[in-house]
Amino acid sequence: MTGPDSELDPAGRVDWLRELIHEHNQAYYERDAPIIADADYDLLIRELRFLEEAHPDLITPESPTQSGVGGSPSEQFSPVEHRRRMMSLDNAMDLEELRSWGERTARRLADLGNDSTVRYVCELKIDGLAVSVRYENGRLVQAATRGDGRTGEDVTANVSGISAVPQMLGAGAPEVLEARGEIYMPLDSFQALRERVIAENVELAAKGNRQKPVPVNPRNAGAGSLRQKDASVTASRGLSWWCYQLGEIIGAEEPPAHSAALAWLSDMGIPVNPETKVVEDLDGVYEFCAYWIEHRHELPYEIDGVVIKIDDLAIQQALGATAKAPRWAIAFKLPPEERTTILLDIQVSIGRTGKATPFAVLQPVFVGGSTVGMSTLHNEDQVRHKDVRPGDTVILRKAGDVIPEVVGPVLELRPSGLPEWQFPRNCPSCAEPLIRHEGEAQHLCVNPQCPQKRWASICHFASRGAMDIDGLGEQQIASFLELGLMSDVADIYSLQAEPILQLPGYQQLSVQNLLSAIEASKSRPLGNLLFGLNILHLGAAGGQTIAAAFGSLDA
């Protein structure tokens, strides 16, 4: 992940960053499957903002620094226009950045001639999916995801099945009340879902069918559960809800402070997180954040930070907002939990485009809610930069509390004379020489017959997000390659029933289902096909962009 040089080609770098951020937004908000750690994503946003500030002529209204982040509404659900925009928040990555925000806010208020005492509301930042729930005369009439902040997805039927979301409000409900909050999956519901999926996968594997993805974290599992086509599936997943803000209100006077609004919402029967706290100054904010850095894992749900808001709504109004975020609030991101373990080995895997990626084989250790035994090291430069060597005691953390990351070695525990790790000259799968092009970070296996590369490329082609061929999973592809039934993605469309029926575990129905799924894949959108073809540097977003521009393969 290098891209154009920011000094030599700032415009190219800006375009590259925007495309990369767009692809990550799609993965996070639309597919509920992030492919990058939160901290790394924040670095991309910060670099883009820095370049735009240095080159104002490159700023466009569509840039994620100007329009905010979020996903476009899915075609699966009807669009809902938010009457009041659901904005994202700026982040503070440490207490020093949080202090800078407080000082900056104080100066801005002084410039406005406002010398009022500022109180803050501290709220736990639930790791879930933001929704707006609208009540009319006390009855729930609509629920929508945040989407891109202006337009969300209508998930009324699904939200109505979540027991924590009241269908009717208490006495005195106004004509219109919009409550905004976070739908999330509690840890016990997440564990139950994981166990259920693992059990179902045993049965699917026995029948030769594609297994379901095992949920990796409560945030993605909760978002995926909310966005089900079948509302009864959502209702079965044990989701919950905390309200964090009053949106539109008609028929009642809006409380003068955010804390008062939360108390009023609670009186209406809407759940508000009991850990929310009003503090008198920034020192109280720091104490609240420091406490939850230490005690976050005592909660029955996952948090990824603390949201700090100025309590007085008049001061909020005076401060206003940028194009993407309010100036009166900020999200403090909790630092990742870290553990030490032993780096047993560094091995190299070959991906679908031939990328040779080093990864750490670790002595298993429990960190961030799960046991970790492996972690990517990305490329040779990262291994050199971190100076990690097999035999080292290393620091491991969950980047963004999702993706395992080796931070670096504990040098005082390094055994004497421990040699540096050397990147292999040859592919570990086919033994052909690996190459590294000038200016690129990755080594590549360019042998089209490389067994690991062929297997990975066919698996990707058949996967969800590409051609989505149900029944053609990793084990099936490995068997077909081993027996000579296929050698590349084109051979998928030449598979015949008779040879497959000779294989263990296959019966007439399962073979017919597989061939039907292969036939159905021929009607997938062009963007899916382009993404599935394993073109180097072409991701899902790039495939969709090219497809939209050209329309068909004949263009």
Coordinates of C-alpha atoms in Angstrom, one line a residue:
M1 CA 0.0 0.0 0.0
T2 CA 2.3 2.7 -1.3
G3 CA 0.7 4.8 -4.0
P4 CA 2.1 8.0 -5.7
D5 CA 4.7 10.1 -3.9
S6 CA 3.1 13.0 -2.1
E7 CA 6.1 15.3 -2.8
L8 CA 6.4 14.5 -6.6
D9 CA 2.7 14.0 -7.3
P10 CA 0.4 15.5 -4.6
A11 CA -2.7 15.4 -6.8
G12 CA -2.1 11.7 -7.7
R13 CA -1.5 10.9 -4.0
V14 CA -4.8 12.7 -3.0
D15 CA -6.7 10.8 -5.7
W16 CA -5.1 7.5 -4.6
L17 CA -6.0 8.2 -0.9
R18 CA -9.6 9.0 -1.8
E19 CA -10.1 5.8 -3.8
L20 CA -8.5 3.8 -1.0
I21 CA -10.6 5.4 1.7
H22 CA -13.7 4.9 -0.4
E23 CA -12.9 1.2 -0.7
H24 CA -12.4 0.9 3.0
N25 CA -15.7 2.7 3.6
Q26 CA -17.5 0.2 1.5
A27 CA -15.9 -2.7 3.3
Y28 CA -16.8 -1.3 6.7
Y29 CA -20.2 0.4 6.3
E30 CA -21.8 -1.6 3.4
R31 CA -20.2 -5.1 3.7
D32 CA -19.7 -5.0 7.5
A33 CA -16.2 -6.6 6.8
P34 CA -13.4 -4.2 7.5
I35 CA -10.1 -5.0 5.8
I36 CA -7.9 -2.4 7.7
A37 CA -7.5 -1.6 11.3
D38 CA -9.2 1.5 12.7
A39 CA -5.9 3.2 13.5
D40 CA -4.6 2.6 10.0
Y41 CA -7.8 4.0 8.5
D42 CA -7.5 7.1 10.7
L43 CA -3.9 7.6 9.4
L44 CA -5.2 7.6 5.8
I45 CA -7.8 10.3 6.7
R46 CA -5.2 12.4 8.5
E47 CA -2.8 12.2 5.6
L48 CA -5.5 13.2 3.1
R49 CA -6.5 16.1 5.3
F50 CA -2.9 17.2 5.6
L51 CA -2.4 17.2 1.8
E52 CA -5.6 19.1 1.2
E53 CA -4.6 21.7 3.7
A54 CA -1.2 22.1 2.0
H55 CA -2.9 22.1 -1.5
P56 CA -6.3 23.8 -1.1
D57 CA -6.9 23.7 -4.8
L58 CA -7.2 19.9 -4.6
I59 CA -10.2 20.0 -2.2
T60 CA -13.5 18.8 -3.6
P61 CA -16.9 18.6 -2.0
E62 CA -16.9 14.8 -2.5
S63 CA -13.7 14.3 -0.5
P64 CA -14.2 12.2 2.7
T65 CA -12.6 15.0 4.6
Q66 CA -15.4 17.3 3.5
S67 CA -18.4 15.1 3.2
G68 CA -17.7 12.8 6.2
V69 CA -17.5 9.0 6.1
G70 CA -20.1 6.4 5.9
G71 CA -21.7 4.0 3.4
S72 CA -24.1 4.6 0.6
P73 CA -27.5 3.1 1.3
S74 CA -27.8 -0.5 0.1
E75 CA -30.3 -1.3 -2.6
Q76 CA -31.5 -4.1 -0.3
F77 CA -33.4 -1.5 1.8
S78 CA -35.4 1.6 0.9
P79 CA -33.6 4.9 1.3
V80 CA -34.6 7.3 4.1
E81 CA -33.7 11.0 4.1
H82 CA -32.6 12.2 7.5
R83 CA -34.4 15.4 8.4
R84 CA -31.4 16.4 10.5
R85 CA -28.1 15.2 9.2
M86 CA -26.5 12.3 11.2
M87 CA -22.9 13.6 11.3
S88 CA -19.7 11.7 12.1
L89 CA -17.3 12.8 14.8
D90 CA -13.7 13.9 14.8
N91 CA -11.3 11.6 16.7
A92 CA -8.7 12.2 19.4
M93 CA -6.2 9.3 19.4
D94 CA -4.7 10.1 22.8
L95 CA -5.2 12.4 25.8
E96 CA -2.9 15.0 24.3
E97 CA -5.1 15.4 21.2
L98 CA -8.1 15.5 23.5
R99 CA -6.6 18.3 25.5
S100 CA -5.8 20.2 22.3
W101 CA -9.5 19.9 21.3
G102 CA -10.6 21.3 24.7
E103 CA -8.2 24.2 24.4
R104 CA -9.2 24.9 20.8
T105 CA -12.9 24.9 21.8
A106 CA -12.2 27.3 24.6
R107 CA -10.4 29.7 22.3
R108 CA -13.3 29.5 19.8
L109 CA -15.8 30.3 22.5
A110 CA -13.7 33.3 23.7
D111 CA -13.6 34.6 20.2
L112 CA -17.4 34.4 20.1
G113 CA -17.6 36.4 23.3
N114 CA -18.9 33.4 25.3
D115 CA -17.4 33.1 28.8
S116 CA -19.9 30.6 30.1
T117 CA -18.8 27.7 32.2
V118 CA -18.5 24.6 30.0
R119 CA -19.7 21.3 31.3
Y120 CA -19.2 18.1 29.4
V121 CA -21.1 14.9 29.0
C122 CA -19.0 11.7 28.7
E123 CA -20.6 8.7 27.0
L124 CA -19.2 5.3 26.3
K125 CA -18.7 4.9 22.5
I126 CA -20.5 1.6 21.8
D127 CA -19.0 -0.4 19.0
G128 CA -22.1 -0.9 16.9
L129 CA -24.3 0.6 14.2
A130 CA -25.8 4.1 14.4
V131 CA -29.6 4.2 13.8
S132 CA -32.3 6.8 14.0
V133 CA -35.6 5.7 15.5
R134 CA -38.7 7.9 14.9
Y135 CA -41.8 8.0 17.0
E136 CA -45.0 9.7 16.2
N137 CA -47.5 10.2 19.0
G138 CA -45.6 7.7 21.0
R139 CA -45.6 4.9 18.4
L140 CA -42.5 3.6 16.5
V141 CA -43.0 4.4 12.8
Q142 CA -39.5 4.3 11.3
A143 CA -36.0 3.3 11.9
A144 CA -33.0 4.1 9.6
T145 CA -29.3 3.5 9.6
R146 CA -26.9 6.5 9.4
G147 CA -25.8 5.7 5.9
D148 CA -23.8 8.6 4.5
G149 CA -25.3 11.0 7.1
R150 CA -27.9 12.4 4.8
T151 CA -29.6 9.2 3.5
G152 CA -29.8 5.9 5.4
E153 CA -31.5 2.6 5.0
D154 CA -35.0 1.8 6.2
V155 CA -34.6 -1.0 8.8
T156 CA -37.9 -0.4 10.6
A157 CA -39.1 -4.1 10.4
N158 CA -35.7 -5.3 11.8
V159 CA -35.4 -2.7 14.6
S160 CA -39.0 -3.4 15.6
G161 CA -37.9 -6.9 16.6
I162 CA -35.2 -5.8 19.0
S163 CA -36.6 -6.0 22.5
A164 CA -34.5 -3.1 23.8
V165 CA -36.2 -0.7 21.3
P166 CA -39.7 0.2 22.7
Q167 CA -42.6 0.0 20.3
M168 CA -44.6 2.6 22.3
L169 CA -43.3 5.4 24.5
G170 CA -44.6 6.4 27.9
A171 CA -47.3 9.0 28.7
G172 CA -46.6 12.5 27.5
A173 CA -44.8 11.5 24.3
P174 CA -44.8 14.4 21.8
E175 CA -46.1 14.5 18.3
V176 CA -42.7 13.6 16.9
L177 CA -39.7 12.3 18.7
E178 CA -36.5 11.1 17.0
A179 CA -34.1 9.1 19.1
R180 CA -30.6 8.4 17.8
G181 CA -28.4 5.6 19.2
E182 CA -26.3 2.6 18.7
I183 CA -27.6 -0.9 17.9
Y184 CA -25.0 -3.4 19.2
M185 CA -24.5 -7.1 19.9
P186 CA -23.8 -7.9 23.6
L187 CA -20.9 -10.2 24.2
D188 CA -23.1 -13.1 25.4
S189 CA -25.2 -12.8 22.2
F190 CA -22.0 -12.7 20.1
Q191 CA -20.6 -15.9 21.8
A192 CA -23.9 -17.7 21.3
L193 CA -23.9 -16.7 17.6
R194 CA -20.4 -17.9 17.1
E195 CA -21.1 -21.3 18.6
R196 CA -24.2 -21.7 16.5
V197 CA -22.4 -20.8 13.2
I198 CA -19.5 -23.2 14.1
A199 CA -22.0 -26.0 14.7
E200 CA -23.9 -25.3 11.5
N201 CA -20.6 -25.3 9.6
V202 CA -19.8 -28.8 10.7
E203 CA -23.1 -30.0 9.0
L204 CA -22.4 -27.9 5.9
A205 CA -18.9 -29.2 5.5
A206 CA -20.2 -32.8 5.8
K207 CA -22.6 -32.1 2.9
G208 CA -19.9 -30.4 0.8
N209 CA -21.6 -27.0 1.0
R210 CA -19.9 -23.7 1.5
Q211 CA -19.5 -22.8 5.1
K212 CA -20.7 -19.6 6.7
P213 CA -18.2 -17.0 7.8
V214 CA -17.7 -17.3 11.6
P215 CA -18.3 -13.9 13.2
V216 CA -15.0 -12.3 14.2
N217 CA -16.2 -9.4 16.4
P218 CA -19.5 -8.1 17.9
R219 CA -19.5 -4.9 15.8
N220 CA -19.6 -6.7 12.4
A221 CA -21.9 -9.4 13.7
G222 CA -24.3 -6.8 15.0
A223 CA -24.3 -4.7 11.9
G224 CA -24.8 -7.8 9.7
S225 CA -27.6 -9.0 11.9
L226 CA -29.4 -5.7 11.7
R227 CA -29.2 -5.6 7.9
Q228 CA -30.9 -9.0 7.3
K229 CA -33.5 -9.4 4.6
D230 CA -35.5 -11.6 7.1
A231 CA -36.5 -9.6 10.2
S232 CA -37.0 -12.8 12.2
V233 CA -33.3 -13.5 11.8
T234 CA -32.5 -10.1 13.3
A235 CA -34.9 -10.7 16.1
S236 CA -33.1 -14.0 16.9
R237 CA -29.7 -12.5 17.3
G238 CA -30.0 -10.9 20.7
L239 CA -29.2 -7.3 19.7
S240 CA -29.6 -4.3 22.0
W241 CA -29.7 -0.5 21.8
W242 CA -28.5 2.5 23.7
C243 CA -29.8 6.0 22.8
Y244 CA -27.2 8.8 22.8
Q245 CA -29.0 11.8 21.2
L246 CA -32.3 13.5 20.7
G247 CA -32.9 14.3 17.1
E248 CA -36.0 15.9 15.7
I249 CA -38.7 16.9 18.1
I250 CA -42.2 18.3 17.4
G251 CA -44.9 19.1 20.0
A252 CA -42.6 19.5 23.0
E253 CA -39.9 22.0 24.1
E254 CA -36.4 20.8 23.5
P255 CA -34.4 20.6 26.8
P256 CA -31.7 23.2 27.2
A257 CA -28.9 20.7 27.8
H258 CA -27.8 17.4 26.3
S259 CA -27.9 15.7 29.7
A260 CA -31.4 16.9 30.3
A261 CA -32.4 15.6 26.9
L262 CA -31.0 12.1 27.8
A263 CA -32.9 12.2 31.1
W264 CA -36.1 13.1 29.3
L265 CA -35.6 10.3 26.7
S266 CA -35.1 7.9 29.6
D267 CA -38.3 9.0 31.2
M268 CA -40.1 8.3 27.9
G269 CA -38.9 4.7 28.2
I270 CA -35.9 4.9 25.8
P271 CA -32.8 3.1 27.1
V272 CA -29.9 5.4 27.9
N273 CA -26.5 4.1 28.9
P274 CA -26.2 4.3 32.8
E275 CA -22.5 4.8 32.5
T276 CA -23.0 8.3 31.0
K277 CA -21.6 11.0 33.2
V278 CA -21.7 14.8 33.4
V279 CA -18.4 16.4 34.4
E280 CA -17.5 20.0 35.3
D281 CA -14.3 20.4 33.4
L282 CA -11.7 18.8 31.1
D283 CA -9.9 17.2 34.1
G284 CA -13.2 15.3 34.7
V285 CA -13.1 14.2 31.1
Y286 CA -9.6 12.9 31.4
E287 CA -10.5 11.0 34.6
F288 CA -13.5 9.4 32.9
C289 CA -11.4 8.3 29.9
A290 CA -8.5 7.0 32.1
Y291 CA -11.0 4.9 34.1
W292 CA -12.5 3.2 31.1
I293 CA -9.1 2.5 29.5
E294 CA -8.5 0.3 32.6
H295 CA -12.1 -1.1 33.0
R296 CA -13.4 -1.5 29.5
H297 CA -13.4 -5.3 29.6
E298 CA -15.6 -5.4 32.7
L299 CA -18.6 -4.3 30.5
P300 CA -21.0 -6.9 28.9
Y301 CA -20.5 -5.2 25.5
E302 CA -17.6 -3.8 23.5
I303 CA -16.6 -0.1 23.4
D304 CA -14.0 1.5 21.2
G305 CA -13.8 4.9 22.9
V306 CA -15.5 7.7 24.8
V307 CA -17.6 10.4 23.2
I308 CA -17.3 13.9 24.8
K309 CA -20.0 16.5 24.2
I310 CA -20.5 20.0 25.5
D311 CA -23.6 19.8 27.5
D312 CA -25.2 23.3 26.9
L313 CA -27.2 23.2 23.7
A314 CA -26.8 27.0 23.2
I315 CA -23.0 26.6 23.3
Q316 CA -23.3 23.7 20.8
Q317 CA -25.3 26.0 18.5
A318 CA -22.8 28.8 18.8
L319 CA -19.9 26.5 18.0
G320 CA -21.6 24.9 15.0
A321 CA -20.0 22.3 12.8
T322 CA -17.7 21.7 9.9
A323 CA -18.9 20.0 6.7
K324 CA -18.4 16.6 8.4
A325 CA -18.5 16.9 12.2
P326 CA -19.8 19.0 15.0
R327 CA -17.2 21.3 16.8
W328 CA -18.8 20.6 20.1
A329 CA -18.1 16.9 20.3
I330 CA -15.2 14.6 19.8
A331 CA -14.5 10.8 20.0
F332 CA -11.6 9.7 22.2
K333 CA -10.4 6.4 20.8
L334 CA -9.3 3.9 23.5
P335 CA -5.7 2.6 23.0
P336 CA -5.6 -1.1 21.9
E337 CA -5.0 -3.7 24.6
E338 CA -1.5 -5.1 24.4
R339 CA 0.1 -8.4 25.4
T340 CA 3.6 -9.9 25.1
T341 CA 4.2 -13.3 23.5
I342 CA 7.0 -15.3 21.7
L343 CA 7.5 -15.0 17.9
L344 CA 8.0 -18.6 17.0
D345 CA 8.5 -18.2 13.3
I346 CA 8.0 -15.9 10.3
Q347 CA 6.5 -17.6 7.3
V348 CA 5.3 -16.4 3.9
S349 CA 1.9 -16.9 2.3
I350 CA 1.1 -16.5 -1.4
G351 CA -2.1 -14.6 -2.2
R352 CA -4.5 -14.6 -5.2
T353 CA -2.5 -12.1 -7.2
G354 CA 0.9 -13.6 -6.3
K355 CA 1.7 -11.3 -3.4
A356 CA 4.1 -12.9 -1.0
T357 CA 3.1 -11.7 2.5
P358 CA 5.1 -12.5 5.6
F359 CA 3.2 -13.5 8.7
A360 CA 4.1 -14.1 12.3
V361 CA 3.6 -17.5 13.9
L362 CA 3.1 -16.7 17.6
Q363 CA 2.8 -18.5 20.9
P364 CA -1.0 -18.3 21.3
V365 CA -2.0 -15.5 23.6
F366 CA -5.4 -14.0 24.7
V367 CA -5.7 -10.4 23.7
G368 CA -8.7 -8.1 22.9
G369 CA -11.3 -10.8 23.6
S370 CA -9.8 -13.8 21.6
T371 CA -6.8 -16.1 21.4
V372 CA -4.3 -15.0 18.7
G373 CA -1.7 -17.3 17.2
M374 CA -0.9 -15.5 13.9
S375 CA -0.6 -12.0 12.6
T376 CA 0.3 -10.5 9.3
L377 CA 3.6 -8.6 8.9
H378 CA 2.5 -7.1 5.6
N379 CA 5.8 -7.0 3.7
E380 CA 9.6 -7.1 4.0
D381 CA 10.0 -3.4 4.8
Q382 CA 7.6 -3.7 7.7
V383 CA 9.6 -6.7 9.1
R384 CA 12.8 -4.6 8.8
H385 CA 11.2 -1.5 10.2
K386 CA 9.9 -3.3 13.3
D387 CA 13.1 -5.4 13.6
V388 CA 11.2 -8.5 14.7
R389 CA 13.1 -11.9 14.6
P390 CA 12.0 -15.5 15.3
G391 CA 12.7 -16.1 19.0
D392 CA 11.9 -12.5 20.0
T393 CA 9.5 -11.6 22.8
V394 CA 7.1 -9.3 20.9
I395 CA 4.3 -6.9 21.8
L396 CA 1.0 -7.9 20.3
R397 CA -2.2 -5.8 20.1
K398 CA -5.5 -5.9 18.4
A399 CA -5.4 -2.9 16.0
G400 CA -8.8 -1.3 16.1
D401 CA -9.6 -4.1 18.6
V402 CA -10.1 -6.3 15.5
I403 CA -6.9 -7.1 13.6
P404 CA -3.9 -8.7 15.4
E405 CA -0.8 -6.5 15.0
V406 CA 2.8 -7.2 16.1
V407 CA 4.0 -3.8 17.4
G408 CA 7.6 -4.7 17.9
P409 CA 10.1 -6.6 19.9
V410 CA 11.0 -6.3 23.6
L411 CA 14.7 -5.7 23.0
E412 CA 15.8 -6.3 26.6
L413 CA 14.4 -9.8 26.3
R414 CA 16.1 -10.6 23.0
P415 CA 18.4 -13.6 23.1
S416 CA 22.0 -12.8 22.4
G417 CA 23.1 -13.3 18.8
L418 CA 19.5 -13.7 17.4
P419 CA 19.9 -13.4 13.6
E420 CA 17.8 -11.1 11.4
W421 CA 15.0 -12.8 9.4
Q422 CA 15.7 -13.0 5.7
F423 CA 12.9 -12.8 3.1
P424 CA 13.0 -16.0 1.0
R425 CA 14.3 -15.8 -2.5
N426 CA 11.9 -18.4 -3.9
C427 CA 8.2 -18.9 -3.6
P428 CA 7.3 -21.3 -0.7
S429 CA 4.6 -22.9 -2.9
C430 CA 6.3 -23.4 -6.3
A431 CA 10.0 -22.7 -5.6
E432 CA 10.1 -20.1 -8.5
P433 CA 12.0 -16.9 -7.8
L434 CA 10.1 -14.1 -6.1
I435 CA 10.4 -10.6 -7.7
R436 CA 10.0 -7.1 -6.2
H437 CA 9.4 -4.3 -8.7
E438 CA 11.1 -0.9 -8.1
G439 CA 8.9 1.4 -5.9
E440 CA 6.7 -1.5 -4.7
A441 CA 6.6 -2.9 -1.2
Q442 CA 5.4 -6.4 -2.1
H443 CA 7.3 -9.4 -3.4
L444 CA 5.5 -11.3 -6.1
C445 CA 5.3 -14.8 -7.4
V446 CA 4.7 -14.4 -11.2
N447 CA 4.5 -18.1 -12.0
P448 CA 0.9 -18.6 -13.3
Q449 CA 1.1 -22.3 -12.4
C450 CA 2.0 -21.7 -8.7
P451 CA -0.3 -24.1 -6.8
Q452 CA -1.1 -21.7 -3.9
K453 CA -1.7 -18.7 -6.2
R454 CA -4.0 -20.8 -8.4
W455 CA -6.0 -22.0 -5.4
A456 CA -6.2 -18.6 -3.8
S457 CA -7.3 -16.9 -7.1
I458 CA -10.1 -19.5 -7.7
C459 CA -11.3 -19.2 -4.1
H460 CA -11.5 -15.4 -4.5
F461 CA -13.3 -15.6 -7.8
A462 CA -16.0 -17.9 -6.3
S463 CA -16.3 -15.9 -3.1
R464 CA -19.0 -13.5 -1.9
G465 CA -18.4 -10.0 -3.3
A466 CA -17.1 -11.6 -6.5
M467 CA -19.0 -14.3 -8.4
D468 CA -20.6 -15.7 -5.2
I469 CA -20.7 -19.4 -6.2
D470 CA -22.4 -21.3 -3.4
G471 CA -21.0 -24.8 -2.8
L472 CA -17.6 -24.0 -4.3
G473 CA -15.6 -23.4 -1.2
E474 CA -11.9 -23.7 -0.3
Q475 CA -11.9 -27.5 0.4
Q476 CA -13.9 -28.2 -2.8
I477 CA -11.5 -26.1 -4.9
A478 CA -8.5 -27.8 -3.4
S479 CA -10.0 -31.2 -4.2
F480 CA -10.8 -30.2 -7.8
L481 CA -7.3 -28.9 -8.4
E482 CA -5.7 -32.0 -6.9
L483 CA -7.7 -34.3 -9.1
G484 CA -7.2 -32.2 -12.3
L485 CA -10.9 -31.1 -12.7
M486 CA -9.8 -27.5 -12.9
S487 CA -6.6 -25.4 -13.2
D488 CA -7.9 -21.8 -13.4
V489 CA -11.1 -19.8 -13.0
A490 CA -12.2 -20.5 -16.6
D491 CA -12.4 -24.2 -15.8
I492 CA -15.2 -23.5 -13.3
Y493 CA -17.6 -23.1 -16.2
S494 CA -16.5 -26.4 -17.8
L495 CA -17.2 -28.6 -14.7
Q496 CA -19.4 -31.6 -15.5
A497 CA -21.6 -33.6 -13.1
E498 CA -20.2 -37.1 -13.8
P499 CA -16.6 -36.6 -12.6
I500 CA -17.8 -34.8 -9.5
L501 CA -20.3 -37.6 -8.6
Q502 CA -17.3 -40.0 -8.4
L503 CA -15.8 -37.9 -5.5
P504 CA -16.5 -38.8 -1.8
G505 CA -19.3 -36.8 -0.2
Y506 CA -21.1 -35.8 -3.4
Q507 CA -24.6 -36.8 -4.4
Q508 CA -26.9 -35.9 -7.2
L509 CA -28.6 -33.0 -5.4
S510 CA -25.4 -31.4 -4.1
V511 CA -23.8 -31.6 -7.6
Q512 CA -26.9 -30.1 -9.2
N513 CA -26.9 -27.3 -6.7
L514 CA -23.3 -26.6 -7.4
L515 CA -23.8 -26.5 -11.2
S516 CA -26.9 -24.3 -10.7
A517 CA -24.8 -21.9 -8.6
I518 CA -22.1 -21.8 -11.3
E519 CA -24.7 -21.0 -14.0
A520 CA -26.3 -18.3 -11.8
S521 CA -22.9 -16.6 -11.4
K522 CA -22.9 -15.8 -15.1
S523 CA -25.5 -13.1 -14.4
R524 CA -23.4 -11.3 -11.7
P525 CA -22.7 -7.6 -12.4
L526 CA -19.6 -6.6 -14.4
G527 CA -18.0 -5.0 -11.3
N528 CA -18.2 -8.3 -9.5
L529 CA -16.5 -10.1 -12.4
L530 CA -13.7 -7.5 -12.6
F531 CA -13.1 -7.8 -8.9
G532 CA -13.1 -11.6 -9.2
L533 CA -10.4 -11.7 -11.9
N534 CA -7.6 -11.1 -9.4
I535 CA -6.2 -8.0 -11.1
L536 CA -3.3 -6.5 -9.1
H537 CA -4.3 -3.2 -7.3
L538 CA -7.9 -3.6 -8.5
G539 CA -10.3 -3.8 -5.5
A540 CA -14.0 -4.0 -5.2
A541 CA -14.5 -0.3 -5.4
G542 CA -12.2 0.0 -8.4
G543 CA -14.1 -2.8 -10.2
Q544 CA -17.4 -1.0 -9.7
T545 CA -16.0 2.3 -10.9
I546 CA -14.7 0.7 -14.1
A547 CA -17.9 -1.1 -14.7
A548 CA -20.0 2.1 -14.2
A549 CA -17.7 3.9 -16.7
F550 CA -17.7 1.3 -19.5
G551 CA -21.0 -0.6 -18.9
S552 CA -19.9 -3.9 -20.5
L553 CA -17.0 -6.0 -21.6
D554 CA -17.8 -5.0 -25.2
A555 CA -17.3 -1.3 -24.6

